[in-house]
Amino acid sequence: MAATVSAVVLAASGIGWHLYQDLTGGISTSDVILGGTPKPAGTDLNVLLVGVDSRTDAQGHPLSKQLLAQLRSGAEDGVLNSDTIILLHVPADGSRATGISIPRDSYVDIPGYDKNKINSAYPSATVDAASKLRNRGEDEAAVDRESKTAGRQELIKTVERLTDVKIDHYAEVNLLGFYNLTNAIGGVEVCLKNSVKEFRSGANFPAGPQTITGGAALAFVRQRYGLPQSDFSRIRRQQVFLAAVAHKILSAGTLTNPVKLQSLIDVAKQSVVLDTGWDVLSFARQASNLAGGNIQFMTIPTTGQTSNEHGDVVTVDPEEVRDFVHQQIGGSDGSTDASTAAAPADAVPPSQITIDVRNGTGTGGLASRVASALTKRGYVEGQVDNISEPTASSVHYPPGHEDAGNQVATLLGGMHAESDDAVPTGTVRVYLASDFSMSDIRSDSTDDSTSTRRSASAPPPPIGPPITAQGVPCVD
């Protein structure tokens, strides 16, 4: 992301136009921003910054075993863990930027998947989409590309629901990007309160200020174990690292050094994915005032730590998170559209509706998953069957029961609903075609799992003062 901004800032000033063309012609894009028209230049923008633990580059090419060993990648083949999630707000005048980190273990409502850790949104939707695409006979290149798009869209919807902020743009960087970025700019300055040696991440640092590059930089931002506040300490490190990168790029002559700039562009082309249609040149012009270091990072408020069927999770109060986020970004351009809002009140009590689900997608177990998702909302499970694929997904309801049919259709993402004499009274029948995804199911943001056991001994860690791009604060 920093490489992208750097290149287009030069282009905006008329310097290095061929470098700008090199960037825009070679960077990977993904069509992940759904609904509405792109915001015009000069308006407030909300960008979702995501760091993924991936064994491939931005084009989906597998990384070598030697490089993976240097990266100490913990991801399994085909798995994408969104370990860094930051909502970046840039106001219309570009005078400052606010980055708000969301802990990866935050236990939140994930549309279509009930509640889980927020970093499960991306891989869950990716795996589901990949299965569907393979069943349709798509080649592996299309499966990789389109399934990751589905995963990114699911993460965007999840963040929008949690924060009540509409995401305008998306930027993703993989492990290789963190590794190469610091090499391209000659390292960044960080400071540690204490010396550390932790074998999982490869972190081996003395106390005090120091310059980190390559594998050491990656270990710095990835270490989680052996820190006093676990993932919260890691988040502070990520914020310090990003602030240091921004400071060095924006104030150390990088933008006037063609060699360093070309290196940054090469990093972006290999490691960064942006949403399709993002006018990065306009964005760079808007953000050009950030050269003074007017960037700060903070973390959403949390309410504690718990254990449930998903393991150790971090609890959050969505209302408190939304209030905090809107307070930090000034409440401008904030609220999400209707597609991510909580479902309206039921016209018919779910307990009075039996749901039959007929799966024509070829994805095994999908009908049972849909039925289970609906029964958790109070509906009665009916027949679950596999059928030949229909032309499109639809909801059928008995004559005179349009309210029940439309209610279920809305819950399933606005599916087509129609009257059907063959459906018995008290039943709604769902037909699934390949146009359906579990991520289409709308979730009730008021849902709260009763299986969660709150830990009285684990109060929320202090948020701490914001990290800025000025100075080098010492962290754990």
PDB file of N, CA and C in Angstrom, residues 169-204:
ATOM      1  N   HIS A 169     -12.645   1.346  -0.513  1.00  0.00           N
ATOM      2  CA  HIS A 169     -11.539   0.718  -1.234  1.00  0.00           C
ATOM      3  C   HIS A 169     -10.912  -0.389  -0.394  1.00  0.00           C
ATOM      4  N   TYR A 170     -10.197  -1.266  -1.073  1.00  0.00           N
ATOM      5  CA  TYR A 170      -9.606  -2.433  -0.422  1.00  0.00           C
ATOM      6  C   TYR A 170      -8.161  -2.579  -0.883  1.00  0.00           C
ATOM      7  N   ALA A 171      -7.258  -2.821   0.066  1.00  0.00           N
ATOM      8  CA  ALA A 171      -5.849  -3.060  -0.251  1.00  0.00           C
ATOM      9  C   ALA A 171      -5.353  -4.233   0.583  1.00  0.00           C
ATOM     10  N   GLU A 172      -4.762  -5.204  -0.077  1.00  0.00           N
ATOM     11  CA  GLU A 172      -4.286  -6.422   0.589  1.00  0.00           C
ATOM     12  C   GLU A 172      -2.805  -6.618   0.291  1.00  0.00           C
ATOM     13  N   VAL A 173      -2.044  -6.956   1.313  1.00  0.00           N
ATOM     14  CA  VAL A 173      -0.622  -7.243   1.130  1.00  0.00           C
ATOM     15  C   VAL A 173      -0.317  -8.591   1.772  1.00  0.00           C
ATOM     16  N   ASN A 174       0.512  -9.387   1.106  1.00  0.00           N
ATOM     17  CA  ASN A 174       0.849 -10.698   1.649  1.00  0.00           C
ATOM     18  C   ASN A 174       2.175 -10.650   2.410  1.00  0.00           C
ATOM     19  N   LEU A 175       2.568 -11.784   2.971  1.00  0.00           N
ATOM     20  CA  LEU A 175       3.791 -11.836   3.774  1.00  0.00           C
ATOM     21  C   LEU A 175       5.007 -11.364   2.992  1.00  0.00           C
ATOM     22  N   LEU A 176       5.051 -11.730   1.721  1.00  0.00           N
ATOM     23  CA  LEU A 176       6.188 -11.350   0.895  1.00  0.00           C
ATOM     24  C   LEU A 176       6.313  -9.834   0.822  1.00  0.00           C
ATOM     25  N   GLY A 177       5.181  -9.135   0.844  1.00  0.00           N
ATOM     26  CA  GLY A 177       5.209  -7.681   0.792  1.00  0.00           C
ATOM     27  C   GLY A 177       5.869  -7.069   2.010  1.00  0.00           C
ATOM     28  N   PHE A 178       5.521  -7.575   3.199  1.00  0.00           N
ATOM     29  CA  PHE A 178       6.167  -7.092   4.417  1.00  0.00           C
ATOM     30  C   PHE A 178       7.676  -7.353   4.361  1.00  0.00           C
ATOM     31  N   TYR A 179       8.025  -8.506   3.849  1.00  0.00           N
ATOM     32  CA  TYR A 179       9.427  -8.913   3.775  1.00  0.00           C
ATOM     33  C   TYR A 179      10.218  -7.986   2.847  1.00  0.00           C
ATOM     34  N   ASN A 180       9.657  -7.747   1.645  1.00  0.00           N
ATOM     35  CA  ASN A 180      10.378  -6.979   0.627  1.00  0.00           C
ATOM     36  C   ASN A 180      10.299  -5.467   0.822  1.00  0.00           C
ATOM     37  N   LEU A 181       9.230  -5.011   1.465  1.00  0.00           N
ATOM     38  CA  LEU A 181       9.035  -3.567   1.588  1.00  0.00           C
ATOM     39  C   LEU A 181      10.183  -2.898   2.329  1.00  0.00           C
ATOM     40  N   THR A 182      10.578  -3.490   3.452  1.00  0.00           N
ATOM     41  CA  THR A 182      11.644  -2.861   4.239  1.00  0.00           C
ATOM     42  C   THR A 182      12.992  -2.934   3.509  1.00  0.00           C
ATOM     43  N   ASN A 183      13.196  -3.995   2.735  1.00  0.00           N
ATOM     44  CA  ASN A 183      14.417  -4.058   1.938  1.00  0.00           C
ATOM     45  C   ASN A 183      14.449  -2.928   0.913  1.00  0.00           C
ATOM     46  N   ALA A 184      13.281  -2.637   0.330  1.00  0.00           N
ATOM     47  CA  ALA A 184      13.206  -1.622  -0.725  1.00  0.00           C
ATOM     48  C   ALA A 184      13.497  -0.223  -0.207  1.00  0.00           C
ATOM     49  N   ILE A 185      13.153   0.038   1.046  1.00  0.00           N
ATOM     50  CA  ILE A 185      13.348   1.399   1.571  1.00  0.00           C
ATOM     51  C   ILE A 185      14.529   1.482   2.534  1.00  0.00           C
ATOM     52  N   GLY A 186      15.308   0.404   2.629  1.00  0.00           N
ATOM     53  CA  GLY A 186      16.499   0.444   3.474  1.00  0.00           C
ATOM     54  C   GLY A 186      16.246   0.255   4.947  1.00  0.00           C
ATOM     55  N   GLY A 187      15.145  -0.418   5.294  1.00  0.00           N
ATOM     56  CA  GLY A 187      14.835  -0.702   6.693  1.00  0.00           C
ATOM     57  C   GLY A 187      14.054   0.410   7.358  1.00  0.00           C
ATOM     58  N   VAL A 188      13.462   0.088   8.498  1.00  0.00           N
ATOM     59  CA  VAL A 188      12.712   1.076   9.279  1.00  0.00           C
ATOM     60  C   VAL A 188      13.178   1.034  10.733  1.00  0.00           C
ATOM     61  N   GLU A 189      12.989   2.157  11.401  1.00  0.00           N
ATOM     62  CA  GLU A 189      13.405   2.287  12.793  1.00  0.00           C
ATOM     63  C   GLU A 189      12.274   1.866  13.730  1.00  0.00           C
ATOM     64  N   VAL A 190      12.580   0.976  14.679  1.00  0.00           N
ATOM     65  CA  VAL A 190      11.629   0.584  15.720  1.00  0.00           C
ATOM     66  C   VAL A 190      12.366   0.574  17.050  1.00  0.00           C
ATOM     67  N   CYS A 191      11.622   0.414  18.125  1.00  0.00           N
ATOM     68  CA  CYS A 191      12.233   0.379  19.450  1.00  0.00           C
ATOM     69  C   CYS A 191      11.466  -0.597  20.340  1.00  0.00           C
ATOM     70  N   LEU A 192      12.180  -1.464  21.054  1.00  0.00           N
ATOM     71  CA  LEU A 192      11.570  -2.433  21.958  1.00  0.00           C
ATOM     72  C   LEU A 192      11.927  -2.118  23.408  1.00  0.00           C
ATOM     73  N   LYS A 193      10.944  -2.295  24.293  1.00  0.00           N
ATOM     74  CA  LYS A 193      11.179  -2.065  25.715  1.00  0.00           C
ATOM     75  C   LYS A 193      12.120  -3.108  26.298  1.00  0.00           C
ATOM     76  N   ASN A 194      11.999  -4.350  25.799  1.00  0.00           N
ATOM     77  CA  ASN A 194      12.794  -5.456  26.332  1.00  0.00           C
ATOM     78  C   ASN A 194      13.339  -6.297  25.184  1.00  0.00           C
ATOM     79  N   SER A 195      14.433  -7.004  25.438  1.00  0.00           N
ATOM     80  CA  SER A 195      14.946  -7.938  24.438  1.00  0.00           C
ATOM     81  C   SER A 195      13.984  -9.116  24.312  1.00  0.00           C
ATOM     82  N   VAL A 196      13.992  -9.783  23.165  1.00  0.00           N
ATOM     83  CA  VAL A 196      13.060 -10.877  22.927  1.00  0.00           C
ATOM     84  C   VAL A 196      13.700 -11.933  22.039  1.00  0.00           C
ATOM     85  N   LYS A 197      13.381 -13.194  22.330  1.00  0.00           N
ATOM     86  CA  LYS A 197      13.801 -14.311  21.492  1.00  0.00           C
ATOM     87  C   LYS A 197      12.678 -15.331  21.491  1.00  0.00           C
ATOM     88  N   GLU A 198      12.002 -15.482  20.360  1.00  0.00           N
ATOM     89  CA  GLU A 198      10.808 -16.347  20.274  1.00  0.00           C
ATOM     90  C   GLU A 198      10.894 -17.152  18.985  1.00  0.00           C
ATOM     91  N   PHE A 199      10.918 -18.512  19.106  1.00  0.00           N
ATOM     92  CA  PHE A 199      11.275 -19.353  17.964  1.00  0.00           C
ATOM     93  C   PHE A 199      10.176 -19.465  16.914  1.00  0.00           C
ATOM     94  N   ARG A 200       8.879 -19.335  17.313  1.00  0.00           N
ATOM     95  CA  ARG A 200       7.806 -19.530  16.322  1.00  0.00           C
ATOM     96  C   ARG A 200       7.865 -18.487  15.218  1.00  0.00           C
ATOM     97  N   SER A 201       8.037 -17.244  15.596  1.00  0.00           N
ATOM     98  CA  SER A 201       8.087 -16.160  14.626  1.00  0.00           C
ATOM     99  C   SER A 201       9.493 -15.888  14.119  1.00  0.00           C
ATOM    100  N   GLY A 202      10.496 -16.368  14.863  1.00  0.00           N
ATOM    101  CA  GLY A 202      11.878 -16.058  14.532  1.00  0.00           C
ATOM    102  C   GLY A 202      12.334 -14.735  15.093  1.00  0.00           C
ATOM    103  N   ALA A 203      11.543 -14.145  15.996  1.00  0.00           N
ATOM    104  CA  ALA A 203      11.896 -12.853  16.578  1.00  0.00           C
ATOM    105  C   ALA A 203      13.108 -13.009  17.494  1.00  0.00           C
ATOM    106  N   ASN A 204      14.131 -12.214  17.248  1.00  0.00           N
ATOM    107  CA  ASN A 204      15.349 -12.242  18.063  1.00  0.00           C
ATOM    108  C   ASN A 204      15.923 -10.829  18.056  1.00  0.00           C
TER     109      ASN A 204
END
